[in-house]
PDB file of C-alpha atoms in Angstrom:
ATOM      1  CA  GLY I  85      73.348 133.449 115.283  1.00  0.00           C
ATOM      2  CA  GLU I  86      75.598 134.847 112.619  1.00  0.00           C
ATOM      3  CA  ASP I  87      74.685 138.260 111.299  1.00  0.00           C
ATOM      4  CA  VAL I  88      76.105 140.830 108.929  1.00  0.00           C
ATOM      5  CA  GLU I  89      75.021 144.443 109.295  1.00  0.00           C
ATOM      6  CA  GLN I  90      75.446 147.295 106.858  1.00  0.00           C
ATOM      7  CA  SER I  91      73.713 150.580 106.210  1.00  0.00           C
ATOM      8  CA  LEU I  92      71.088 150.504 103.473  1.00  0.00           C
ATOM      9  CA  PHE I  93      71.857 153.675 101.538  1.00  0.00           C
ATOM     10  CA  LEU I  94      74.792 155.877 100.604  1.00  0.00           C
ATOM     11  CA  SER I  95      74.766 158.865  98.282  1.00  0.00           C
ATOM     12  CA  VAL I  96      77.920 160.543  96.994  1.00  0.00           C
ATOM     13  CA  ARG I  97      78.907 162.966  94.266  1.00  0.00           C
ATOM     14  CA  GLU I  98      80.872 161.818  91.248  1.00  0.00           C
ATOM     15  CA  GLY I  99      84.596 162.060  91.918  1.00  0.00           C
ATOM     16  CA  ASP I 100      84.241 161.779  95.688  1.00  0.00           C
ATOM     17  CA  SER I 101      85.276 158.722  97.690  1.00  0.00           C
ATOM     18  CA  SER I 102      82.639 156.282  98.900  1.00  0.00           C
ATOM     19  CA  VAL I 103      83.010 154.289 102.094  1.00  0.00           C
ATOM     20  CA  ILE I 104      80.658 151.409 102.789  1.00  0.00           C
ATOM     21  CA  ASN I 105      80.838 149.868 106.240  1.00  0.00           C
ATOM     22  CA  CYS I 106      79.914 146.424 107.505  1.00  0.00           C
ATOM     23  CA  THR I 107      79.993 144.607 110.817  1.00  0.00           C
ATOM     24  CA  TYR I 108      79.965 140.849 111.162  1.00  0.00           C
ATOM     25  CA  THR I 109      79.692 138.394 114.011  1.00  0.00           C
ATOM     26  CA  ASP I 110      81.599 135.203 113.134  1.00  0.00           C
ATOM     27  CA  SER I 111      85.221 135.714 114.137  1.00  0.00           C
ATOM     28  CA  SER I 112      86.179 132.380 112.546  1.00  0.00           C
ATOM     29  CA  SER I 113      85.389 133.528 109.000  1.00  0.00           C
ATOM     30  CA  THR I 114      88.321 132.761 106.715  1.00  0.00           C
ATOM     31  CA  TYR I 115      87.359 135.217 104.023  1.00  0.00           C
ATOM     32  CA  LEU I 116      85.196 138.306 103.919  1.00  0.00           C
ATOM     33  CA  TYR I 117      83.731 139.495 100.677  1.00  0.00           C
ATOM     34  CA  TRP I 118      82.280 142.443  98.871  1.00  0.00           C
ATOM     35  CA  TYR I 119      79.818 141.649  96.110  1.00  0.00           C
ATOM     36  CA  LYS I 120      78.319 144.128  93.647  1.00  0.00           C
ATOM     37  CA  GLN I 121      74.838 143.865  92.176  1.00  0.00           C
ATOM     38  CA  GLU I 122      73.873 146.052  89.259  1.00  0.00           C
ATOM     39  CA  PRO I 123      70.175 146.594  88.464  1.00  0.00           C
ATOM     40  CA  GLY I 124      68.476 143.482  87.124  1.00  0.00           C
ATOM     41  CA  ALA I 125      71.586 141.350  87.457  1.00  0.00           C
ATOM     42  CA  GLY I 126      73.062 138.764  89.755  1.00  0.00           C
ATOM     43  CA  LEU I 127      75.799 139.376  92.262  1.00  0.00           C
ATOM     44  CA  GLN I 128      79.420 139.508  91.184  1.00  0.00           C
ATOM     45  CA  LEU I 129      82.430 139.276  93.428  1.00  0.00           C
ATOM     46  CA  LEU I 130      84.057 142.680  93.671  1.00  0.00           C
ATOM     47  CA  THR I 131      86.866 141.860  96.052  1.00  0.00           C
ATOM     48  CA  TYR I 132      87.661 139.766  99.088  1.00  0.00           C
ATOM     49  CA  ILE I 133      90.077 139.826 101.983  1.00  0.00           C
ATOM     50  CA  PHE I 134      91.684 136.972 103.842  1.00  0.00           C
ATOM     51  CA  SER I 135      91.074 137.123 107.569  1.00  0.00           C
ATOM     52  CA  ASN I 136      94.765 137.476 108.453  1.00  0.00           C
ATOM     53  CA  MET I 137      95.055 140.698 106.440  1.00  0.00           C
ATOM     54  CA  ASP I 138      94.303 144.234 107.604  1.00  0.00           C
ATOM     55  CA  MET I 139      94.091 145.876 104.234  1.00  0.00           C
ATOM     56  CA  LYS I 140      93.805 145.029 100.589  1.00  0.00           C
ATOM     57  CA  GLN I 141      94.051 147.470  97.719  1.00  0.00           C
ATOM     58  CA  ASP I 142      92.953 146.827  94.171  1.00  0.00           C
ATOM     59  CA  GLN I 143      93.013 149.855  91.863  1.00  0.00           C
ATOM     60  CA  ARG I 144      90.247 152.174  93.111  1.00  0.00           C
ATOM     61  CA  LEU I 145      89.128 149.744  95.803  1.00  0.00           C
ATOM     62  CA  THR I 146      90.511 149.576  99.330  1.00  0.00           C
ATOM     63  CA  VAL I 147      89.261 147.030 101.833  1.00  0.00           C
ATOM     64  CA  LEU I 148      90.009 147.512 105.527  1.00  0.00           C
ATOM     65  CA  LEU I 149      89.491 144.771 108.076  1.00  0.00           C
ATOM     66  CA  ASN I 150      89.434 145.330 111.832  1.00  0.00           C
ATOM     67  CA  LYS I 151      89.147 141.867 113.347  1.00  0.00           C
ATOM     68  CA  LYS I 152      89.037 143.136 116.902  1.00  0.00           C
ATOM     69  CA  ASP I 153      85.906 145.169 116.195  1.00  0.00           C
ATOM     70  CA  LYS I 154      84.639 142.760 113.482  1.00  0.00           C
ATOM     71  CA  HIS I 155      84.393 145.675 111.104  1.00  0.00           C
ATOM     72  CA  LEU I 156      84.912 145.607 107.361  1.00  0.00           C
ATOM     73  CA  SER I 157      84.879 148.590 105.029  1.00  0.00           C
ATOM     74  CA  LEU I 158      85.046 149.162 101.304  1.00  0.00           C
ATOM     75  CA  ARG I 159      86.410 152.420  99.988  1.00  0.00           C
ATOM     76  CA  ILE I 160      85.884 153.361  96.358  1.00  0.00           C
ATOM     77  CA  ALA I 161      88.115 156.203  95.238  1.00  0.00           C
ATOM     78  CA  ASP I 162      87.014 158.641  92.522  1.00  0.00           C
ATOM     79  CA  THR I 163      83.490 157.228  92.479  1.00  0.00           C
ATOM     80  CA  GLN I 164      81.885 157.149  89.049  1.00  0.00           C
ATOM     81  CA  THR I 165      78.248 156.943  87.973  1.00  0.00           C
ATOM     82  CA  GLY I 166      78.984 153.388  86.828  1.00  0.00           C
ATOM     83  CA  ASP I 167      79.663 152.473  90.450  1.00  0.00           C
ATOM     84  CA  SER I 168      75.975 152.966  91.263  1.00  0.00           C
ATOM     85  CA  ALA I 169      74.812 149.562  92.475  1.00  0.00           C
ATOM     86  CA  ILE I 170      74.011 147.586  95.585  1.00  0.00           C
ATOM     87  CA  TYR I 171      77.061 146.398  97.514  1.00  0.00           C
ATOM     88  CA  PHE I 172      76.831 143.347  99.727  1.00  0.00           C
ATOM     89  CA  CYS I 173      79.179 142.427 102.513  1.00  0.00           C
ATOM     90  CA  ALA I 174      79.408 138.675 103.171  1.00  0.00           C
ATOM     91  CA  GLU I 175      81.212 136.259 105.436  1.00  0.00           C
ATOM     92  CA  THR I 176      81.799 132.518 105.312  1.00  0.00           C
ATOM     93  CA  VAL I 177      80.189 130.780 108.239  1.00  0.00           C
ATOM     94  CA  SER I 178      80.452 127.075 107.644  1.00  0.00           C
ATOM     95  CA  SER I 179      82.614 124.390 106.124  1.00  0.00           C
ATOM     96  CA  GLN I 180      80.019 124.048 103.356  1.00  0.00           C
ATOM     97  CA  GLY I 181      80.964 127.441 102.038  1.00  0.00           C
ATOM     98  CA  ASN I 182      77.668 129.099 102.905  1.00  0.00           C
ATOM     99  CA  LEU I 183      77.894 132.841 102.879  1.00  0.00           C
ATOM    100  CA  ILE I 184      75.873 135.099 105.129  1.00  0.00           C
ATOM    101  CA  PHE I 185      75.084 138.332 103.336  1.00  0.00           C
ATOM    102  CA  GLY I 186      74.285 141.722 104.702  1.00  0.00           C
ATOM    103  CA  LYS I 187      71.132 143.431 103.449  1.00  0.00           C
ATOM    104  CA  GLY I 188      73.124 145.442 100.946  1.00  0.00           C
ATOM    105  CA  THR I 189      74.047 149.119 100.663  1.00  0.00           C
ATOM    106  CA  LYS I 190      72.572 150.950  97.718  1.00  0.00           C
ATOM    107  CA  LEU I 191      75.172 153.385  96.425  1.00  0.00           C
ATOM    108  CA  SER I 192      73.839 156.308  94.423  1.00  0.00           C
ATOM    109  CA  VAL I 193      76.344 158.476  92.578  1.00  0.00           C
ATOM    110  CA  LYS I 194      75.191 161.949  91.592  1.00  0.00           C
ATOM    111  CA  PRO I 195      76.859 163.702  88.653  1.00  0.00           C
TER     112      PRO I 195
ATOM    113  CA  ASN E 202      81.597 129.804  78.975  1.00  0.00           C
ATOM    114  CA  ALA E 203      78.016 130.274  80.214  1.00  0.00           C
ATOM    115  CA  GLY E 204      78.765 130.091  83.963  1.00  0.00           C
ATOM    116  CA  VAL E 205      75.529 129.767  85.944  1.00  0.00           C
ATOM    117  CA  THR E 206      72.295 129.757  83.963  1.00  0.00           C
ATOM    118  CA  GLN E 207      68.830 129.986  85.473  1.00  0.00           C
ATOM    119  CA  THR E 208      65.540 129.216  83.755  1.00  0.00           C
ATOM    120  CA  PRO E 209      62.998 130.649  83.560  1.00  0.00           C
ATOM    121  CA  LYS E 210      63.964 134.280  84.115  1.00  0.00           C
ATOM    122  CA  PHE E 211      60.392 135.372  84.788  1.00  0.00           C
ATOM    123  CA  ARG E 212      57.298 133.525  85.875  1.00  0.00           C
ATOM    124  CA  VAL E 213      53.845 134.413  87.169  1.00  0.00           C
ATOM    125  CA  LEU E 214      51.958 131.798  89.153  1.00  0.00           C
ATOM    126  CA  LYS E 215      48.599 131.588  90.831  1.00  0.00           C
ATOM    127  CA  THR E 216      48.402 130.594  94.475  1.00  0.00           C
ATOM    128  CA  GLY E 217      48.558 126.818  94.799  1.00  0.00           C
ATOM    129  CA  GLN E 218      50.298 126.163  91.488  1.00  0.00           C
ATOM    130  CA  SER E 219      53.597 124.328  91.351  1.00  0.00           C
ATOM    131  CA  MET E 220      56.741 125.044  89.411  1.00  0.00           C
ATOM    132  CA  THR E 221      60.423 124.212  89.164  1.00  0.00           C
ATOM    133  CA  LEU E 222      63.345 126.562  88.715  1.00  0.00           C
ATOM    134  CA  LEU E 223      66.357 125.078  86.973  1.00  0.00           C
ATOM    135  CA  CYS E 224      69.940 126.062  87.647  1.00  0.00           C
ATOM    136  CA  ALA E 225      72.756 124.785  85.459  1.00  0.00           C
ATOM    137  CA  GLN E 226      76.484 125.419  85.860  1.00  0.00           C
ATOM    138  CA  ASP E 227      79.258 124.459  83.493  1.00  0.00           C
ATOM    139  CA  MET E 228      82.210 125.088  85.809  1.00  0.00           C
ATOM    140  CA  ASN E 229      82.273 121.611  87.378  1.00  0.00           C
ATOM    141  CA  HIS E 230      81.550 123.148  90.773  1.00  0.00           C
ATOM    142  CA  GLU E 231      80.810 120.881  93.699  1.00  0.00           C
ATOM    143  CA  TYR E 232      78.640 123.240  95.703  1.00  0.00           C
ATOM    144  CA  MET E 233      75.394 124.843  94.599  1.00  0.00           C
ATOM    145  CA  TYR E 234      72.983 127.145  96.391  1.00  0.00           C
ATOM    146  CA  TRP E 235      69.555 128.690  96.062  1.00  0.00           C
ATOM    147  CA  TYR E 236      68.984 132.129  97.591  1.00  0.00           C
ATOM    148  CA  ARG E 237      65.997 134.433  97.578  1.00  0.00           C
ATOM    149  CA  GLN E 238      66.293 138.200  97.537  1.00  0.00           C
ATOM    150  CA  ASP E 239      63.580 140.403  98.964  1.00  0.00           C
ATOM    151  CA  PRO E 240      63.600 144.200  99.391  1.00  0.00           C
ATOM    152  CA  GLY E 241      65.292 145.187 102.634  1.00  0.00           C
ATOM    153  CA  MET E 242      66.077 141.548 103.477  1.00  0.00           C
ATOM    154  CA  GLY E 243      69.244 140.922 101.515  1.00  0.00           C
ATOM    155  CA  LEU E 244      69.886 137.366 100.339  1.00  0.00           C
ATOM    156  CA  ARG E 245      68.653 134.431 102.346  1.00  0.00           C
ATOM    157  CA  LEU E 246      69.756 130.859 101.765  1.00  0.00           C
ATOM    158  CA  ILE E 247      66.932 128.447 100.941  1.00  0.00           C
ATOM    159  CA  HIS E 248      68.728 125.149 100.282  1.00  0.00           C
ATOM    160  CA  TYR E 249      72.173 124.103  99.211  1.00  0.00           C
ATOM    161  CA  SER E 250      74.062 121.075  97.956  1.00  0.00           C
ATOM    162  CA  VAL E 251      77.639 120.012  98.597  1.00  0.00           C
ATOM    163  CA  GLY E 252      77.702 117.457  95.821  1.00  0.00           C
ATOM    164  CA  GLU E 253      75.706 115.331  93.432  1.00  0.00           C
ATOM    165  CA  GLY E 254      72.904 113.531  95.245  1.00  0.00           C
ATOM    166  CA  THR E 255      73.120 115.691  98.387  1.00  0.00           C
ATOM    167  CA  THR E 256      70.932 118.530  99.620  1.00  0.00           C
ATOM    168  CA  ALA E 257      70.640 120.471 102.860  1.00  0.00           C
ATOM    169  CA  LYS E 258      68.364 123.095 104.359  1.00  0.00           C
ATOM    170  CA  GLY E 259      69.370 126.696 104.593  1.00  0.00           C
ATOM    171  CA  GLU E 260      67.878 129.585 106.510  1.00  0.00           C
ATOM    172  CA  VAL E 261      64.412 129.648 104.887  1.00  0.00           C
ATOM    173  CA  PRO E 262      63.650 126.161 103.474  1.00  0.00           C
ATOM    174  CA  ASP E 263      59.907 125.914 104.200  1.00  0.00           C
ATOM    175  CA  GLY E 264      57.714 125.614 101.122  1.00  0.00           C
ATOM    176  CA  TYR E 265      60.608 124.598  98.858  1.00  0.00           C
ATOM    177  CA  ASN E 266      62.206 121.352  97.771  1.00  0.00           C
ATOM    178  CA  VAL E 267      65.414 120.763  95.856  1.00  0.00           C
ATOM    179  CA  SER E 268      67.170 118.019  93.963  1.00  0.00           C
ATOM    180  CA  ARG E 269      70.704 117.534  92.690  1.00  0.00           C
ATOM    181  CA  LEU E 270      70.521 114.452  90.497  1.00  0.00           C
ATOM    182  CA  LYS E 271      73.328 115.653  88.255  1.00  0.00           C
ATOM    183  CA  LYS E 272      76.378 117.578  89.366  1.00  0.00           C
ATOM    184  CA  GLN E 273      75.739 120.425  86.969  1.00  0.00           C
ATOM    185  CA  ASN E 274      72.057 120.942  87.809  1.00  0.00           C
ATOM    186  CA  PHE E 275      70.271 122.114  90.940  1.00  0.00           C
ATOM    187  CA  LEU E 276      66.477 122.276  90.840  1.00  0.00           C
ATOM    188  CA  LEU E 277      64.292 124.344  93.152  1.00  0.00           C
ATOM    189  CA  GLY E 278      60.659 123.291  93.406  1.00  0.00           C
ATOM    190  CA  LEU E 279      57.595 125.022  94.774  1.00  0.00           C
ATOM    191  CA  GLU E 280      54.869 122.450  95.350  1.00  0.00           C
ATOM    192  CA  SER E 281      52.077 124.871  96.230  1.00  0.00           C
ATOM    193  CA  ALA E 282      53.049 128.477  95.574  1.00  0.00           C
ATOM    194  CA  ALA E 283      52.060 131.194  98.040  1.00  0.00           C
ATOM    195  CA  PRO E 284      52.161 134.990  97.650  1.00  0.00           C
ATOM    196  CA  SER E 285      54.919 135.068 100.297  1.00  0.00           C
ATOM    197  CA  GLN E 286      57.129 133.274  97.783  1.00  0.00           C
ATOM    198  CA  THR E 287      57.043 136.235  95.428  1.00  0.00           C
ATOM    199  CA  SER E 288      60.719 137.065  95.176  1.00  0.00           C
ATOM    200  CA  VAL E 289      63.823 137.061  93.030  1.00  0.00           C
ATOM    201  CA  TYR E 290      65.610 133.727  93.220  1.00  0.00           C
ATOM    202  CA  PHE E 291      69.321 133.390  92.686  1.00  0.00           C
ATOM    203  CA  CYS E 292      71.286 130.255  92.099  1.00  0.00           C
ATOM    204  CA  ALA E 293      74.989 130.187  92.877  1.00  0.00           C
ATOM    205  CA  SER E 294      77.809 127.692  92.695  1.00  0.00           C
ATOM    206  CA  SER E 295      81.288 127.372  94.086  1.00  0.00           C
ATOM    207  CA  TRP E 296      84.210 125.016  93.717  1.00  0.00           C
ATOM    208  CA  GLN E 297      84.840 123.725  97.177  1.00  0.00           C
ATOM    209  CA  ALA E 298      85.030 125.392 100.553  1.00  0.00           C
ATOM    210  CA  GLY E 299      88.594 125.373 101.806  1.00  0.00           C
ATOM    211  CA  ALA E 300      90.107 124.705  98.391  1.00  0.00           C
ATOM    212  CA  ASP E 301      89.940 128.257  97.153  1.00  0.00           C
ATOM    213  CA  THR E 302      88.611 131.657  98.149  1.00  0.00           C
ATOM    214  CA  GLY E 303      85.070 130.363  98.387  1.00  0.00           C
ATOM    215  CA  GLU E 304      83.809 132.776  95.774  1.00  0.00           C
ATOM    216  CA  LEU E 305      80.221 132.185  94.761  1.00  0.00           C
ATOM    217  CA  PHE E 306      79.283 132.546  91.103  1.00  0.00           C
ATOM    218  CA  PHE E 307      75.723 133.755  90.649  1.00  0.00           C
ATOM    219  CA  GLY E 308      73.131 133.366  87.964  1.00  0.00           C
ATOM    220  CA  GLU E 309      71.173 136.338  86.643  1.00  0.00           C
ATOM    221  CA  GLY E 310      68.155 135.613  88.800  1.00  0.00           C
ATOM    222  CA  SER E 311      64.600 134.360  88.302  1.00  0.00           C
ATOM    223  CA  ARG E 312      61.785 136.748  89.147  1.00  0.00           C
ATOM    224  CA  LEU E 313      58.735 134.899  90.460  1.00  0.00           C
ATOM    225  CA  THR E 314      55.376 136.511  91.155  1.00  0.00           C
ATOM    226  CA  VAL E 315      52.642 134.577  92.937  1.00  0.00           C
ATOM    227  CA  LEU E 316      49.166 136.080  92.629  1.00  0.00           C
TER     228      LEU E 316
END
């Protein structure tokens, strides 16, 4: 079945770049997403990429999509302590809009 | 604009008790979802609805029932709570698959503990 895999933890120093990686299985996904969850809160859409794109940049965020390898990455430049959160990769897998989420990568930013 | 509102935010139940979680959205979204989040498991879809009066099973539907009598509300029921249902429950809504980016809007979560 469909699956989304991502590493569970990432620790970086403030000011460094963070790269969170994700692999997915459904090659028919129209959109791929990155959601951010801060402690005690729900998930919020951080960014998304359309499946016919290779890259999307939005201020400090860069999303890279390799459809051949079914690999998605999120790069956060100049990581700040406020970026500490859990980041979820997700793909659309059905016409009903269901998203399959990865288990989430907990990003810890050390000052 | 409240977005997606879940009630209650916290609840403690004893094994065998029943309860209902309410999700309300004010964005006129067609689709609504209930997920549960457990440590190390990510989010798993329990049930979803593609419109008023419709419901469908997700990945982990056992032990739960849902109803969508009004477009803006999606109820999640536990008829006989079990400790395995201790979790954080998230409701989400979206406009319509295919009509936009498919972004899901999430509530703040409801933390349920079953003793």
